[in-house]
Tab-separated table of C-alpha atoms in Angstrom:
chain	number	residue	atom	x	y	z
A	1	UNK	CA	-0.034	-0.051	0.045
A	2	UNK	CA	1.389	3.393	-0.971
A	3	UNK	CA	1.244	6.512	1.254
A	4	UNK	CA	-0.833	9.309	0.113
A	5	UNK	CA	1.076	12.093	-1.304
A	6	UNK	CA	1.467	15.416	0.603
A	7	UNK	CA	1.843	17.303	-2.814
A	8	UNK	CA	-1.004	19.330	-3.830
A	9	UNK	CA	-3.468	17.986	-6.170
A	10	UNK	CA	-3.995	20.346	-9.176
A	11	UNK	CA	-6.238	18.569	-11.697
A	12	UNK	CA	-8.036	20.018	-14.685
A	13	UNK	CA	-11.647	18.869	-14.667
A	14	UNK	CA	-12.494	18.246	-18.293
A	15	UNK	CA	-14.523	15.047	-17.847
A	16	UNK	CA	-16.858	13.464	-15.166
A	17	UNK	CA	-14.021	10.917	-14.557
A	18	UNK	CA	-11.693	13.835	-13.579
A	19	UNK	CA	-14.152	15.125	-11.040
A	20	UNK	CA	-14.368	11.558	-9.518
A	21	UNK	CA	-10.657	11.337	-9.384
A	22	UNK	CA	-10.376	14.731	-7.666
A	23	UNK	CA	-12.881	13.688	-4.955
A	24	UNK	CA	-11.164	10.301	-4.492
A	25	UNK	CA	-7.748	12.007	-4.272
A	26	UNK	CA	-8.591	14.998	-1.845
A	27	UNK	CA	-11.087	13.433	0.516
A	28	UNK	CA	-9.334	10.877	2.787
A	29	UNK	CA	-9.962	9.055	4.844
A	30	UNK	CA	-13.596	7.997	4.308
A	31	UNK	CA	-16.016	7.608	7.346
A	32	UNK	CA	-18.497	10.188	8.593
A	33	UNK	CA	-20.149	10.733	11.844
A	34	UNK	CA	-22.626	13.289	10.518
A	35	UNK	CA	-23.882	14.335	7.068
A	36	UNK	CA	-21.688	16.948	5.285
A	37	UNK	CA	-21.244	18.600	2.117
A	38	UNK	CA	-18.112	19.641	0.319
A	39	UNK	CA	-17.793	21.836	-2.668
A	40	UNK	CA	-15.062	23.386	-4.823
A	41	UNK	CA	-15.550	26.274	-7.181
A	42	UNK	CA	-14.068	25.591	-10.563
A	43	UNK	CA	-12.667	28.206	-13.074
A	44	UNK	CA	-13.757	28.354	-16.739
A	45	UNK	CA	-10.526	26.563	-17.702
A	46	UNK	CA	-11.500	23.406	-15.587
A	47	UNK	CA	-9.065	24.369	-12.684
A	48	UNK	CA	-10.637	23.856	-9.265
A	49	UNK	CA	-9.826	26.493	-6.676
A	50	UNK	CA	-7.601	25.277	-3.940
A	51	UNK	CA	-10.104	25.758	-1.143
A	52	UNK	CA	-12.484	22.940	-0.352
A	53	UNK	CA	-15.585	24.141	1.554
A	54	UNK	CA	-17.018	21.822	4.138
A	55	UNK	CA	-20.483	22.234	5.378
A	56	UNK	CA	-21.131	20.126	8.553
A	57	UNK	CA	-24.359	18.753	9.990
A	58	UNK	CA	-26.337	18.807	6.766
A	59	UNK	CA	-30.004	17.559	6.746
A	60	UNK	CA	-30.945	14.082	5.485
A	61	UNK	CA	-32.955	15.783	2.709
A	62	UNK	CA	-33.261	19.143	0.902
A	63	UNK	CA	-36.716	20.338	-0.244
A	64	UNK	CA	-36.939	22.442	-3.283
A	65	UNK	CA	-36.789	25.790	-1.325
A	66	UNK	CA	-33.720	24.569	0.676
A	67	UNK	CA	-31.902	23.521	-2.587
A	68	UNK	CA	-32.860	26.856	-4.291
A	69	UNK	CA	-31.460	28.870	-1.336
A	70	UNK	CA	-28.247	26.906	-1.329
A	71	UNK	CA	-27.926	27.195	-5.077
A	72	UNK	CA	-28.532	30.881	-4.834
A	73	UNK	CA	-25.375	31.076	-2.411
A	74	UNK	CA	-23.435	29.088	-5.136
A	75	UNK	CA	-24.564	31.489	-7.816
A	76	UNK	CA	-23.203	34.454	-5.845
A	77	UNK	CA	-19.880	32.666	-5.294
A	78	UNK	CA	-19.660	31.774	-9.014
A	79	UNK	CA	-20.524	35.214	-10.168
A	80	UNK	CA	-17.652	36.595	-8.192
A	81	UNK	CA	-15.224	34.293	-10.186
A	82	UNK	CA	-16.382	35.028	-13.678
A	83	UNK	CA	-19.967	34.009	-13.919
A	84	UNK	CA	-21.528	31.626	-16.302
A	85	UNK	CA	-18.318	29.876	-17.501
A	86	UNK	CA	-17.501	28.753	-13.859
A	87	UNK	CA	-18.974	25.691	-12.345
A	88	UNK	CA	-19.123	24.045	-8.872
A	89	UNK	CA	-18.081	20.495	-7.963
A	90	UNK	CA	-20.325	19.117	-4.988
A	91	UNK	CA	-20.030	16.052	-2.899
A	92	UNK	CA	-22.483	14.941	-0.227
A	93	UNK	CA	-21.006	12.692	2.529
A	94	UNK	CA	-22.944	10.557	5.050
A	95	UNK	CA	-22.351	7.803	7.479
A	96	UNK	CA	-23.047	4.190	6.463
A	97	UNK	CA	-22.223	2.182	3.272
A	98	UNK	CA	-23.966	0.834	0.282
A	99	UNK	CA	-24.755	2.629	-2.901
A	100	UNK	CA	-26.908	5.681	-3.447
A	101	UNK	CA	-29.825	5.690	-0.952
A	102	UNK	CA	-33.227	7.228	-1.864
A	103	UNK	CA	-32.231	10.208	0.457
A	104	UNK	CA	-29.068	10.669	-1.535
A	105	UNK	CA	-31.013	10.441	-4.879
A	106	UNK	CA	-33.604	12.833	-3.514
A	107	UNK	CA	-30.932	15.522	-2.361
A	108	UNK	CA	-29.041	15.213	-5.566
A	109	UNK	CA	-32.382	15.534	-7.590
A	110	UNK	CA	-33.181	18.729	-5.808
A	111	UNK	CA	-29.678	20.233	-6.160
A	112	UNK	CA	-29.522	19.403	-9.912
A	113	UNK	CA	-33.048	20.833	-10.468
A	114	UNK	CA	-32.345	23.973	-8.473
A	115	UNK	CA	-29.043	24.508	-10.333
A	116	UNK	CA	-30.727	24.038	-13.708
A	117	UNK	CA	-33.457	26.544	-12.721
A	118	UNK	CA	-30.829	29.031	-11.551
A	119	UNK	CA	-28.463	28.506	-14.537
A	120	UNK	CA	-25.626	27.439	-12.143
A	121	UNK	CA	-23.271	24.769	-13.722
A	122	UNK	CA	-22.726	21.849	-11.491
A	123	UNK	CA	-20.011	19.223	-12.127
A	124	UNK	CA	-21.129	15.662	-11.675
A	125	UNK	CA	-22.438	15.213	-8.138
A	126	UNK	CA	-20.871	12.583	-5.829
A	127	UNK	CA	-22.023	10.891	-2.641
A	128	UNK	CA	-19.212	9.705	-0.222
A	129	UNK	CA	-20.150	6.862	2.134
A	130	UNK	CA	-17.905	5.193	4.753
A	131	UNK	CA	-16.637	2.873	2.219
A	132	UNK	CA	-16.768	4.666	-1.412
A	133	UNK	CA	-17.166	7.884	-3.327
A	134	UNK	CA	-20.128	7.245	-5.712
A	135	UNK	CA	-20.943	9.352	-8.818
A	136	UNK	CA	-24.521	10.465	-9.167
A	137	UNK	CA	-25.002	11.390	-12.820
A	138	UNK	CA	-27.891	13.909	-13.574
A	139	UNK	CA	-29.346	11.706	-16.344
A	140	UNK	CA	-29.891	8.945	-13.658
A	141	UNK	CA	-31.205	11.193	-11.035
A	142	UNK	CA	-33.485	13.653	-12.612
A	143	UNK	CA	-36.709	12.465	-13.882
A	144	UNK	CA	-36.829	11.940	-17.681
A	145	UNK	CA	-39.105	14.278	-19.557
A	146	UNK	CA	-41.066	13.097	-22.603
A	147	UNK	CA	-40.985	14.871	-25.954
A	148	UNK	CA	-44.334	15.857	-27.280
């Protein structure tokens, strides 16, 4: 087993896989006592800012209003960086194992929908459990709309 590097991780996020690799590289060790959210602001060139923001004691679920208020905060932060071309990488963290729970899916669904309504670009959302970091792709989370 190799030791984690103490060198800074400066990725360029051009694909969903890059976002997954970033979270798996910078969030160690796994294991949570409370629900948390982490986010990183991403410049238009795909370079994440070096500061990871951690929000502790997150609720189990977000309603539409909660998600809209949170995304409003993200919109203000993004506008300070350069606006529409910037994005946000978000990861929810929770105690326990397994894959995406219904609560995880619900929270991701509300965040994706609120971001879409506010025209805030989110990178691929992730959920961290005690054992894994799991991607939560928008096309698997948001309900599909039928064409007329």
